[in-house]
Short mmCIF file of C-alpha atoms in Angstrom, two decimals:
data_model
loop_
_atom_site.label_atom_id
_atom_site.label_comp_id
_atom_site.label_asym_id
_atom_site.label_seq_id
_atom_site.Cartn_x
_atom_site.Cartn_y
_atom_site.Cartn_z
CA MET U 8 78.29 107.36 71.33
CA HIS U 9 78.38 103.88 70.35
CA VAL U 10 78.15 101.38 73.26
CA SER U 11 79.56 97.72 72.80
CA VAL U 12 77.65 95.37 73.91
CA GLY U 13 80.70 92.85 74.07
CA PHE U 14 83.54 94.88 75.59
CA LEU U 15 80.92 95.77 78.65
CA LEU U 16 80.00 92.46 79.37
CA GLU U 17 83.65 90.99 78.97
CA LEU U 18 85.28 93.70 81.28
CA GLY U 19 83.21 93.48 83.46
CA VAL U 20 83.16 89.05 84.00
CA VAL U 21 86.65 89.55 83.96
CA LEU U 22 86.49 92.19 87.00
CA VAL U 23 83.75 90.89 89.45
CA VAL U 24 85.64 87.42 88.80
CA LEU U 25 88.75 89.21 89.67
CA SER U 26 87.33 90.36 92.86
CA VAL U 27 86.24 87.63 94.18
CA LEU U 28 89.18 85.10 94.01
CA GLY U 29 90.97 88.90 95.39
CA ALA U 30 89.34 87.93 98.35
CA LEU U 31 90.25 84.91 98.57
CA ALA U 32 93.35 85.07 98.15
CA ARG U 33 94.01 88.73 100.73
CA ARG U 34 91.72 86.68 103.69
CA PHE U 35 95.26 84.06 103.69
CA ALA U 36 97.52 86.76 103.42
CA LEU U 37 98.34 86.29 99.27
CA SER U 38 98.81 88.18 96.72
CA PRO U 39 96.94 88.83 93.45
CA VAL U 40 99.52 89.20 91.89
CA PRO U 41 99.68 85.32 90.60
CA LEU U 42 95.87 86.00 89.88
CA TYR U 43 95.64 88.46 87.52
CA LEU U 44 98.14 87.14 85.87
CA LEU U 45 96.41 83.81 85.34
CA ALA U 46 92.70 85.12 83.75
CA GLY U 47 94.79 87.42 81.86
CA LEU U 48 96.28 84.10 80.11
CA ALA U 49 92.82 82.44 80.32
CA VAL U 50 91.65 85.33 78.31
CA GLY U 51 94.14 86.24 76.28
CA GLU U 52 95.58 84.69 73.24
CA GLY U 53 94.89 81.01 73.09
CA GLY U 54 93.63 80.87 76.39
CA VAL U 55 90.26 79.07 77.16
CA ALA U 56 88.30 81.79 77.19
CA GLU U 57 89.53 84.98 75.30
CA LEU U 58 87.99 88.17 75.02
CA PRO U 59 88.46 89.36 71.64
CA GLU U 60 86.29 93.04 71.97
CA ALA U 61 88.16 93.65 75.38
CA ALA U 62 91.82 93.48 74.32
CA GLU U 63 92.06 96.89 73.37
CA PHE U 64 91.16 98.37 76.07
CA VAL U 65 93.50 95.37 78.06
CA GLU U 66 96.63 97.48 75.62
CA THR U 67 95.90 100.65 76.24
CA GLY U 68 95.03 100.61 80.16
CA ALA U 69 98.31 98.15 80.72
CA THR U 70 100.01 101.31 79.31
CA ILE U 71 98.01 103.10 81.85
CA GLY U 72 98.50 101.44 84.77
CA MET U 73 102.31 101.09 84.10
CA VAL U 74 102.12 104.15 83.87
CA LEU U 75 100.28 105.09 87.42
CA LEU U 76 102.29 101.74 89.07
CA LEU U 77 105.60 103.64 89.16
CA LEU U 78 104.23 107.28 89.64
CA VAL U 79 102.26 106.18 93.43
CA LEU U 80 106.03 104.23 93.42
CA GLY U 81 107.75 107.83 93.24
CA LEU U 82 105.60 109.43 95.64
CA GLU U 83 105.86 106.67 98.14
CA PHE U 84 109.02 107.63 97.44
CA THR U 85 111.16 110.79 100.86
CA ILE U 86 114.15 111.84 100.09
CA SER U 87 115.22 111.49 104.31
CA GLU U 88 114.26 108.01 104.42
CA PHE U 89 116.43 107.68 101.47
CA SER U 90 119.24 109.31 103.27
CA ALA U 91 118.54 106.92 106.59
CA SER U 92 117.73 104.18 104.83
CA LEU U 93 121.36 104.44 102.18
CA ARG U 94 123.26 105.26 105.90
CA ARG U 95 122.10 102.26 107.77
CA HIS U 96 122.07 99.55 104.62
CA LEU U 97 124.39 100.78 102.19
CA PRO U 98 126.52 96.69 102.30
CA SER U 99 122.36 95.24 102.90
CA ALA U 100 122.05 96.96 99.01
CA TRP U 101 125.38 95.53 98.02
CA VAL U 102 124.39 92.22 98.56
CA ASP U 103 120.87 92.41 97.05
CA LEU U 104 121.77 93.39 94.22
CA VAL U 105 124.51 91.83 93.83
CA LEU U 106 123.09 88.09 94.75
CA ASN U 107 120.03 88.68 92.59
CA ALA U 108 120.67 89.94 89.90
CA ALA U 109 123.55 86.99 88.64
CA PRO U 110 121.40 84.47 88.95
CA GLY U 111 118.68 86.24 86.62
CA ALA U 112 121.08 87.19 83.78
CA LEU U 113 122.86 83.85 84.19
CA ALA U 114 119.57 82.08 83.75
CA GLY U 115 118.81 84.54 80.34
CA TRP U 116 122.30 84.14 78.69
CA MET U 117 121.57 80.54 79.71
CA LEU U 118 118.73 80.85 78.54
CA GLY U 119 120.22 82.45 74.68
CA LEU U 120 118.33 85.45 75.97
CA ASP U 121 120.01 88.73 73.74
CA ALA U 122 121.68 90.92 75.38
CA SER U 123 118.28 92.91 76.71
CA GLY U 124 117.11 90.18 77.89
CA VAL U 125 119.91 89.93 79.81
CA LEU U 126 119.53 92.69 81.51
CA ALA U 127 115.84 92.19 81.92
CA LEU U 128 116.65 89.26 83.24
CA ALA U 129 119.15 90.46 85.90
CA GLY U 130 116.47 93.06 86.98
CA VAL U 131 112.82 90.71 86.89
CA THR U 132 115.33 88.06 89.99
CA TYR U 133 116.88 91.08 91.80
CA ILE U 134 114.04 94.00 92.31
CA SER U 135 111.29 92.60 95.54
CA SER U 136 107.90 93.83 95.18
CA SER U 137 107.41 96.92 97.46
CA GLY U 138 104.06 96.21 96.70
CA ILE U 139 103.45 92.82 98.00
CA VAL U 140 106.36 92.59 100.82
CA ALA U 141 104.64 96.45 103.04
CA ARG U 142 101.57 95.46 102.25
CA LEU U 143 102.95 91.41 104.08
CA LEU U 144 104.51 93.21 107.06
CA THR U 145 101.25 94.90 107.68
CA ASP U 146 98.28 92.81 107.39
CA LEU U 147 100.91 89.16 109.51
CA ARG U 148 101.44 92.50 112.23
CA ARG U 149 105.40 92.70 111.45
CA LEU U 150 105.55 96.39 112.01
CA GLY U 151 106.75 96.17 115.46
CA ASN U 152 109.43 93.02 114.47
CA ARG U 153 113.06 93.93 114.69
CA GLU U 154 114.32 92.84 111.07
CA THR U 155 110.97 95.21 109.67
CA PRO U 156 113.34 98.64 109.36
CA ALA U 157 115.58 96.00 107.38
CA VAL U 158 113.69 94.91 105.33
CA LEU U 159 111.46 97.91 104.77
CA SER U 160 115.27 99.93 103.78
CA VAL U 161 116.70 96.39 101.31
CA LEU U 162 113.07 97.96 99.04
CA VAL U 163 113.86 100.69 98.96
CA LEU U 164 117.17 101.27 97.86
CA GLU U 165 115.56 98.89 95.45
CA ASP U 166 113.59 101.05 93.80
CA PHE U 167 116.71 103.44 93.07
CA ALA U 168 118.00 101.73 91.77
CA MET U 169 115.22 100.96 89.66
CA ALA U 170 114.98 104.39 88.61
CA GLY U 171 118.78 104.20 86.51
CA PHE U 172 117.95 100.26 85.58
CA LEU U 173 115.10 101.09 83.61
CA PRO U 174 116.59 103.45 81.47
CA LEU U 175 119.49 101.82 80.93
CA LEU U 176 117.35 98.75 80.05
CA ALA U 177 114.91 100.82 77.97
CA VAL U 178 117.72 101.96 76.08
CA VAL U 179 119.61 98.42 75.61
CA ALA U 180 116.35 96.82 74.47
CA ALA U 181 115.62 99.91 71.57
CA GLY U 182 118.99 98.68 70.69
CA GLY U 183 121.16 100.97 71.38
CA ASP U 184 124.77 100.52 71.74
CA TRP U 185 126.46 100.28 74.94
CA ALA U 186 127.90 104.54 74.68
CA GLN U 187 124.64 105.51 74.20
CA ALA U 188 123.26 103.01 77.14
CA VAL U 189 125.68 105.24 79.59
CA LEU U 190 124.17 108.63 78.12
CA GLY U 191 120.78 107.11 78.99
CA VAL U 192 121.50 106.16 82.20
CA VAL U 193 123.61 109.28 82.42
CA LEU U 194 120.42 111.51 81.34
CA ALA U 195 117.78 109.33 83.58
CA VAL U 196 120.29 109.62 86.91
CA GLY U 197 120.51 113.55 85.90
CA ALA U 198 117.07 113.12 86.18
CA VAL U 199 116.48 111.53 89.26
CA VAL U 200 118.85 113.74 91.41
CA LEU U 201 117.52 117.48 89.16
CA ALA U 202 113.69 115.85 90.49
CA LEU U 203 114.81 115.40 94.21
CA VAL U 204 116.20 118.95 94.49
CA LEU U 205 112.86 119.95 92.31
CA SER U 206 111.21 118.80 95.25
CA ASN U 207 113.62 119.12 98.03
CA ARG U 208 113.70 123.58 97.60
CA TRP U 209 110.79 123.92 95.35
CA GLY U 210 108.76 121.00 96.19
CA HIS U 211 106.03 122.88 98.12
CA GLN U 212 105.57 125.92 95.28
CA LEU U 213 105.55 122.83 92.91
CA GLY U 214 103.03 121.02 95.07
CA ARG U 215 101.06 124.39 95.95
CA VAL U 216 100.51 124.84 92.09
CA LEU U 217 98.89 120.62 91.02
CA THR U 218 97.50 120.49 94.36
CA HIS U 219 94.21 121.48 94.68
CA PRO U 220 91.35 121.72 97.66
CA ASP U 221 88.65 119.21 95.11
CA ASP U 222 89.78 115.61 94.96
CA GLU U 223 88.40 115.92 90.95
CA PRO U 224 90.16 119.41 89.50
CA LEU U 225 93.71 117.45 91.87
CA LEU U 226 93.39 113.96 90.13
CA LEU U 227 93.16 115.51 86.64
CA ARG U 228 95.82 118.15 86.75
CA VAL U 229 98.29 115.16 89.00
CA LEU U 230 97.56 112.10 85.87
CA GLY U 231 97.54 114.92 82.79
CA VAL U 232 100.94 115.98 83.99
CA THR U 233 102.67 112.62 84.39
CA LEU U 234 101.04 111.19 81.30
CA VAL U 235 102.59 114.74 79.32
CA VAL U 236 105.96 114.11 81.65
CA ALA U 237 105.81 110.21 80.70
CA ALA U 238 104.83 110.97 77.20
CA LEU U 239 108.71 113.22 76.40
CA ALA U 240 110.08 110.49 78.96
CA GLU U 241 109.82 108.13 75.98
CA ALA U 242 110.25 110.60 73.56
CA VAL U 243 113.50 111.35 74.50
CA HIS U 244 113.92 106.82 74.77
CA VAL U 245 113.90 107.39 78.83
CA SER U 246 111.30 105.40 78.90
CA ALA U 247 108.19 106.85 80.13
CA ALA U 248 107.69 104.66 83.41
CA VAL U 249 110.77 106.28 84.22
CA GLY U 250 109.39 110.84 83.36
CA ALA U 251 106.28 108.97 86.22
CA PHE U 252 109.13 107.74 88.62
CA LEU U 253 110.35 111.86 88.35
CA VAL U 254 107.04 113.48 88.76
CA GLY U 255 105.87 111.54 91.38
CA LEU U 256 109.53 112.47 93.32
CA ALA U 257 109.33 115.96 92.53
CA LEU U 258 106.25 115.89 94.38
CA SER U 259 106.46 115.92 98.21
CA GLY U 260 104.67 116.35 102.04
CA GLU U 261 101.04 117.28 101.93
CA ALA U 262 100.69 117.68 98.54
CA ALA U 263 102.53 113.42 97.55
CA GLN U 264 100.10 112.57 100.06
CA ARG U 265 97.49 113.88 98.55
CA ALA U 266 98.14 112.87 95.66
CA ARG U 267 98.90 109.25 96.91
CA GLU U 268 95.16 109.69 98.09
CA VAL U 269 93.39 110.83 95.35
CA LEU U 270 95.12 108.23 92.26
CA SER U 271 95.31 104.31 94.38
CA PRO U 272 92.38 103.23 93.22
CA LEU U 273 93.30 104.76 89.37
CA ARG U 274 96.21 102.51 90.10
CA ASP U 275 94.88 99.81 91.62
CA LEU U 276 92.28 99.71 88.45
CA PHE U 277 94.84 99.45 86.08
CA ALA U 278 97.89 97.68 87.48
CA ALA U 279 95.41 94.43 87.91
CA ILE U 280 94.45 95.91 83.90
CA PHE U 281 98.47 95.79 83.18
CA PHE U 282 99.37 92.37 85.28
CA ILE U 283 96.06 90.20 83.00
CA ALA U 284 97.51 91.88 80.19
CA VAL U 285 100.68 90.64 80.90
CA GLY U 286 99.41 87.21 81.45
CA PHE U 287 96.83 88.28 77.83
CA PHE U 288 99.48 87.81 75.84
CA VAL U 289 101.65 85.22 77.64
CA GLU U 290 100.31 81.94 74.91
CA PRO U 291 100.12 79.52 77.71
CA GLU U 292 101.49 76.64 75.28
CA SER U 293 104.67 79.03 75.13
CA LEU U 294 104.45 79.29 79.12
CA VAL U 295 104.49 75.02 79.56
CA PRO U 296 108.48 74.04 78.04
CA LEU U 297 109.34 77.28 80.59
CA LEU U 298 107.86 76.07 83.68
CA GLY U 299 110.31 73.24 85.09
CA PRO U 300 113.62 76.13 84.41
CA ALA U 301 111.33 79.15 85.66
CA LEU U 302 110.86 76.42 88.59
CA ALA U 303 114.95 76.25 88.90
CA LEU U 304 115.34 80.25 88.90
CA ALA U 305 113.00 81.01 91.62
CA ALA U 306 114.64 77.99 93.83
CA VAL U 307 117.70 79.81 94.04
CA SER U 308 115.89 83.52 93.77
CA VAL U 309 114.27 81.86 97.45
CA VAL U 310 118.16 81.10 98.33
CA THR U 311 119.60 84.68 97.28
CA LYS U 312 116.35 86.71 99.07
CA VAL U 313 116.58 84.41 102.00
CA ALA U 314 120.70 85.35 102.49
CA SER U 315 119.90 88.83 101.89
CA GLY U 316 117.61 89.46 104.03
CA TRP U 317 119.85 87.06 106.50
CA TYR U 318 122.00 89.62 105.91
CA ALA U 319 119.98 92.72 106.59
CA ALA U 320 118.49 91.85 109.50
CA GLY U 321 121.47 90.86 111.21
CA ARG U 322 122.31 94.44 110.91
CA GLU U 323 119.51 95.05 112.34
CA GLY U 324 121.05 93.13 115.23
CA ALA U 325 117.76 90.86 115.04
CA ALA U 326 118.11 87.20 115.53
CA ARG U 327 117.57 83.59 113.64
CA ARG U 328 114.84 83.54 113.47
CA GLY U 329 113.97 87.46 112.06
CA ARG U 330 116.67 86.55 109.59
CA VAL U 331 114.98 84.12 108.81
CA ARG U 332 111.64 85.87 108.24
CA ALA U 333 113.44 89.37 106.78
CA GLY U 334 114.58 86.98 105.04
CA THR U 335 111.33 85.38 103.96
CA ALA U 336 109.18 88.56 103.14
CA LEU U 337 112.23 89.79 100.72
CA VAL U 338 111.01 86.71 98.53
CA ALA U 339 107.74 88.41 96.99
CA HIS U 340 108.26 89.02 93.66
CA GLY U 341 105.82 90.76 91.90
CA GLU U 342 104.32 94.32 89.47
CA PHE U 343 108.36 95.61 89.29
CA SER U 344 109.29 92.40 87.43
CA LEU U 345 107.02 92.53 85.36
CA VAL U 346 107.25 95.92 84.11
CA ILE U 347 110.75 95.22 84.34
CA VAL U 348 109.39 92.68 81.18
CA GLY U 349 106.61 95.02 79.38
CA LEU U 350 109.42 97.90 78.59
CA VAL U 351 111.42 95.12 76.86
CA GLY U 352 107.96 94.17 75.00
CA LEU U 353 106.95 91.19 74.72
CA SER U 354 108.47 91.01 71.46
CA ASP U 355 110.32 87.04 72.36
CA GLY U 356 107.29 85.77 73.51
CA ARG U 357 109.90 83.44 75.80
CA LEU U 358 110.99 86.27 78.14
CA GLY U 359 107.62 87.21 78.82
CA ALA U 360 106.35 83.27 79.69
CA PHE U 361 109.58 82.40 81.40
CA VAL U 362 108.78 85.92 83.19
CA ALA U 363 105.25 85.30 84.26
CA ALA U 364 106.18 81.74 84.99
CA TYR U 365 109.10 82.41 87.44
CA VAL U 366 106.03 85.57 89.07
CA LEU U 367 103.31 83.20 89.52
CA ILE U 368 105.84 81.23 91.28
CA LEU U 369 108.02 83.30 93.71
CA ALA U 370 104.07 86.08 94.35
CA ILE U 371 102.80 82.44 96.47
CA ALA U 372 105.36 81.58 97.12
CA GLY U 373 107.52 84.23 98.36
CA PRO U 374 104.26 85.39 101.18
CA LEU U 375 103.35 81.65 102.10
CA LEU U 376 106.92 81.39 102.74
CA THR U 377 107.53 84.21 105.05
CA ARG U 378 104.36 82.76 106.46
CA TYR U 379 105.83 79.57 108.03
CA ALA U 380 109.17 79.39 107.28
CA PRO U 381 109.93 81.65 110.18
CA GLY U 382 107.80 78.94 112.64
CA TRP U 383 110.50 75.86 111.12
CA VAL U 384 113.09 77.58 112.61
CA ARG U 385 114.81 76.97 116.51
CA VAL U 386 114.19 80.61 118.03
CA GLY U 387 117.73 82.30 119.12
CA GLY U 388 121.10 81.75 117.54
CA PRO U 389 124.01 84.55 117.13
CA GLY U 390 122.37 88.07 116.39
CA GLY U 391 120.18 88.56 119.88
CA PRO U 392 121.67 90.47 122.34
CA PRO U 393 122.68 88.30 125.02
CA GLY U 394 120.77 87.19 128.25
CA ARG U 395 117.02 88.59 125.93
CA ARG U 396 114.00 85.79 127.98
CA VAL U 397 112.91 84.34 124.85
CA ALA U 398 109.90 82.88 123.58
CA ALA U 399 108.85 79.35 123.65
CA VAL U 400 106.07 79.20 121.62
CA THR U 401 105.51 82.12 118.70
CA ALA U 402 103.22 81.93 115.91
CA MET W 18 111.89 109.80 129.30
CA ASP W 19 113.62 107.61 125.88
CA VAL W 20 111.55 107.55 123.63
CA ASN W 21 113.32 105.75 120.85
CA GLU W 22 112.06 106.78 117.08
CA VAL W 23 112.56 104.13 114.43
CA LEU W 24 111.58 104.89 110.93
CA LEU W 25 109.61 102.67 108.85
CA PRO W 26 110.45 103.98 104.99
CA GLY W 27 107.27 103.39 102.85
CA VAL W 28 105.53 102.59 106.34
CA GLY W 29 105.54 105.35 108.37
CA LEU W 30 107.38 106.15 112.06
CA ARG W 31 107.74 103.40 115.04
CA TYR W 32 107.75 104.40 118.50
CA GLU W 33 109.62 102.86 120.93
CA ILE W 34 108.74 103.26 124.61
CA PRO W 35 110.16 101.61 128.21
CA VAL W 36 106.85 101.48 130.09
CA ALA W 37 107.97 100.12 133.93
CA ASP W 38 104.74 97.45 133.85
CA GLY W 39 107.05 95.63 132.31
CA GLY W 40 108.78 95.34 128.90
CA LEU W 41 108.95 97.70 125.10
CA LEU W 42 105.94 99.32 123.71
CA GLY W 43 106.16 99.96 120.91
CA VAL W 44 103.16 102.53 119.16
CA VAL W 45 102.98 102.12 115.08
CA ALA W 46 102.24 105.61 113.68
CA ARG W 47 101.74 104.46 109.44
CA ARG W 48 100.96 107.75 107.01
CA ASP W 49 97.34 106.15 106.50
CA GLY W 50 96.68 107.67 109.94
CA GLU W 51 96.08 104.31 111.64
CA PHE W 52 97.88 103.16 114.21
CA GLU W 53 99.57 100.18 115.46
CA LEU W 54 100.46 98.94 119.47
CA MET W 55 102.55 95.84 120.72
CA LEU W 56 103.79 95.36 123.73
CA ALA W 57 107.62 93.26 123.93
CA ASP W 58 107.68 91.12 126.30
CA ASP W 59 109.10 87.99 125.43
CA ASP W 60 110.89 87.81 122.92
CA PRO W 61 112.51 91.24 121.24
CA ASP W 62 112.46 90.91 118.03
CA GLU W 63 109.36 89.90 118.41
CA PRO W 64 106.50 91.80 120.38
CA ARG W 65 102.68 91.12 120.44
CA PRO W 66 100.69 93.23 118.54
CA LEU W 67 98.02 94.36 120.42
CA LEU W 68 95.49 96.65 118.73
CA ARG W 69 95.06 98.40 115.86
CA LEU W 70 93.52 101.89 116.26
CA ARG W 71 91.46 103.69 113.25
CA ARG W 72 92.14 106.96 112.99
CA ASP W 73 89.53 108.53 114.93
CA GLU W 74 89.67 106.33 117.37
CA ALA W 75 93.25 107.17 117.96
CA ASP W 76 92.30 110.30 118.15
CA ALA W 77 90.01 109.81 121.25
CA LEU W 78 92.71 107.67 122.82
CA ALA W 79 94.89 110.59 122.05
CA GLY W 80 92.31 112.71 123.64
CA ILE W 81 91.75 110.64 126.96
CA LEU W 82 95.30 110.01 127.75
CA GLY W 83 96.72 114.03 126.99
CA ALA W 84 94.15 115.50 128.82
CA PRO W 85 94.94 115.59 132.78
CA ARG W 86 98.39 116.01 130.92
CA ILE W 87 97.96 119.18 129.87
CA ALA W 88 95.97 120.96 132.86
CA GLU W 89 98.42 119.94 134.67
CA ARG W 90 101.46 121.26 132.27
CA PHE W 91 98.93 124.50 132.45
CA ALA W 92 99.32 124.59 136.42
CA ASP W 93 102.89 124.67 136.62
CA LEU W 94 103.53 125.71 133.75
CA THR W 95 101.58 128.86 135.04
CA ARG W 96 103.27 128.47 138.48
CA GLU W 97 106.62 129.34 136.99
CA VAL W 98 106.13 132.01 134.72
CA PRO W 99 104.96 135.67 137.11
CA GLY W 100 101.57 137.32 135.01
CA LEU W 101 100.62 134.29 133.55
CA GLN W 102 97.28 131.99 134.07
CA ALA W 103 95.48 129.84 131.90
CA GLY W 104 91.57 130.58 132.17
CA GLN W 105 89.24 128.80 130.37
CA VAL W 106 86.23 130.42 128.01
CA GLU W 107 83.34 129.12 126.25
CA VAL W 108 82.94 129.45 122.55
CA PRO W 109 79.03 130.55 123.04
CA GLU W 110 76.04 131.14 120.14
CA GLY W 111 78.18 134.25 118.34
CA PRO W 112 80.49 135.37 115.44
CA TYR W 113 82.74 132.11 115.78
CA GLY W 114 80.73 129.30 116.32
CA GLY W 115 80.95 127.46 113.21
CA ARG W 116 84.54 128.85 112.00
CA PRO W 117 88.05 128.63 112.11
CA LEU W 118 90.33 129.44 114.80
CA GLY W 119 92.30 131.33 113.21
CA GLN W 120 89.87 134.27 112.34
CA THR W 121 89.11 135.43 116.26
CA ARG W 122 93.18 135.72 115.64
CA ALA W 123 92.73 135.58 119.59
CA ARG W 124 96.54 136.04 119.45
CA THR W 125 96.79 138.68 117.46
CA LEU W 126 94.46 140.48 118.74
CA THR W 127 94.42 139.78 122.60
CA GLY W 128 98.43 138.25 123.44
CA ALA W 129 97.31 134.93 125.06
CA SER W 130 97.61 131.84 122.76
CA ILE W 131 94.73 129.34 122.74
CA VAL W 132 96.56 126.11 123.97
CA ALA W 133 93.74 122.98 123.50
CA ILE W 134 89.82 123.50 122.59
CA VAL W 135 87.28 121.18 125.06
CA ARG W 136 84.70 119.84 123.03
CA GLY W 137 82.21 117.15 125.37
CA GLU W 138 83.97 114.34 126.11
CA GLU W 139 87.46 115.13 123.56
CA VAL W 140 89.88 117.47 124.07
CA ILE W 141 92.31 118.97 121.36
CA PRO W 142 95.35 119.62 121.91
CA SER W 143 97.72 122.46 120.73
CA PRO W 144 94.55 122.90 117.80
CA GLY W 145 95.85 124.41 114.21
CA PRO W 146 94.12 128.34 113.10
CA GLU W 147 92.02 125.76 110.46
CA THR W 148 90.06 124.03 114.07
CA VAL W 149 86.96 124.87 113.25
CA LEU W 150 85.24 125.86 116.24
CA ALA W 151 81.33 125.53 117.51
CA ALA W 152 79.60 126.59 120.34
CA GLY W 153 79.46 124.42 123.20
CA ASP W 154 83.73 124.19 123.48
CA VAL W 155 85.49 125.04 126.22
CA LEU W 156 88.98 126.97 125.18
CA VAL W 157 91.48 126.39 127.15
CA VAL W 158 93.95 129.73 127.68
CA ILE W 159 97.07 131.09 128.53
CA GLY W 160 98.32 134.49 128.36
CA THR W 161 97.58 137.67 131.13
CA ALA W 162 95.13 137.88 133.52
CA ASP W 163 93.96 140.61 130.53
CA GLY W 164 94.52 138.42 128.28
CA ILE W 165 91.98 135.82 128.34
CA ALA W 166 90.03 138.64 129.53
CA ALA W 167 90.00 140.17 125.85
CA VAL W 168 89.67 136.66 124.15
CA GLU W 169 86.75 136.61 126.06
CA ARG W 170 85.28 139.98 125.57
CA LEU W 171 86.62 138.70 121.52
CA VAL W 172 84.78 135.70 120.54
CA ALA W 173 81.53 136.60 121.82
CA GLY W 174 80.98 138.95 119.68
#
C-alpha cells in the first residue's frame, strides 16, 4: 500500500490547527463552524496555503459529512417531540418561515441568481443552526429558562421543514420543471411519513435488526445501511441527504440512542471536513465583493430572526428579556445553511461565496448577540405574569 | 405534590417542583444522561443555575435522597396490606454473585419481589432483571413471609 506522506501531513496539520482554534472558540461559547470555513478558505484554491494532496479526500469526506449530519439529525428526532412542538408552536413556525425565507429569496432575486439559487438562498436564511443553538443554550445554562422550549420547538419544526425543502431544491437544482419538483416533494414527504410510521409501528423490530451489543458492528451496520439508502435516494433525485435523514427518522428509542452515541464522533470529524470543503471550493477573491451584500442580508436576518424568536417566546409567556434571549439565540446559522449550498453545488461560484460569508458572519454574531444582547434590555415589559418579582441585575 | 413536566425538544425534559423553602426547583434531565439543577426565585423566566451533575453523580444523589423514602414506603405498604412483609436478604458468595438479577427468577419461583438493592452506601431502587448482583448486596424483598424465606434459600444456592 502506498502511503502518501504529503496527504497525512497536510490533513494532520489542518486538524491540529483547527483543534487549537476550536478549543479557543469553545471557551467563549462560540461555534467552531466559522473557523472550519476560514480554514477551508485558507487551504483551498487561491488560499494562502494550498493543500493539493488533501483536496481529493476533502471532497469525498464532505459527502460523507453531509450524509452523517442529516443521519444524526434524523436520529435526534422523536415523533412525540415533533407533535408537541407542532401543537404548541405551529404559528411560531409559520412566522419563522415567512419572516426569514423571504429576505433570502429577495436577495437571491436581487443578485440575479437562477430559480435554484433563489430557492437555496431562501432556505439558507430560513434555517437556524440547531447544532449551534442547542449547544449554546446548554453552555449559557439556559435550559431552565421559560423561553427555551419555544426556541427548541422552532428548531425542531425547522429541521422537519428541511426534509420537505431539500428534495424540492434537489429537483430544481437538477433542472427539473415544476411538475417534477412537485413530484419530488410529494415523493419525499411520502417517504418521510413512511419512515415515521415505520419507526412508530416497527421501530422496535427495526432497531433489533440493526442494533448490536458491541459498538463496532453497530457502527458498521448503521453506516452501511445509511450509505446504501443515501445512494438510492440520490439515484432517484431525492438527494442523498434526505435518504440519510430518513434512516435516522426510522430508527427510534434505544437503537437511536446507541447509534447516536457511536456515530457522534464520526459525525463531528466528517462534518468538520464538510465545512472545510465549503471554504475549500470558494475562491477568496470572489468573496471580497460579496462581503457587503452578505453583511446587509445578515443584518436583515438578525432582525427577522429576533422577531420570530420574540413571537415564539411570547407564546410561552416569557417577558421582554426572555423574548430577546429567544430571538437572538435563533440568529446563529451554520451547518444546514451550508448543506443547502452543498446540495445546489458550488458550481455558481457566487452563491457559494455569498453563503459562506453570510454563515461566517451569523455563526459568530449569533452566539455573541444572544450572550450579551439580553443584558442591554430593560427588564420586564409585556408578556410576563403580573405581580412577579424581578431581579434587579441578571447576568 | 404537583410536578410540572416541560418537554425540551432535542435536549430532554425539565421537571419543575415548587419548594416550600422558596421558589421553583427546576431539574433538567438531559438525553445524554446528565442533569442540571436550577432554582427560580427572582426572575421566573431565568432561573439561577445551581448545579450540573454527571450520570454517576446524579445516581449517587438519587440514592441518598431516595433511600429513606423507599424504607418508609414499604413500611406503609406492609401495614396496609395484611400478609405482606418487607424483608432484607443478603446475597452470599454463591451462584448469583456477578450474575444478573433476572437469572435468579426470584419472582417466578417465590412470588416475592425484589424492590431495591442496597450495596454498601448505595441504593439501587427498582432494579431490573439486567442489574448484576454482587456478593454482599442486600436485597430489599416484598412478599409473604414464606416468599421472603424462599428468596433467601434461592440466593444461597
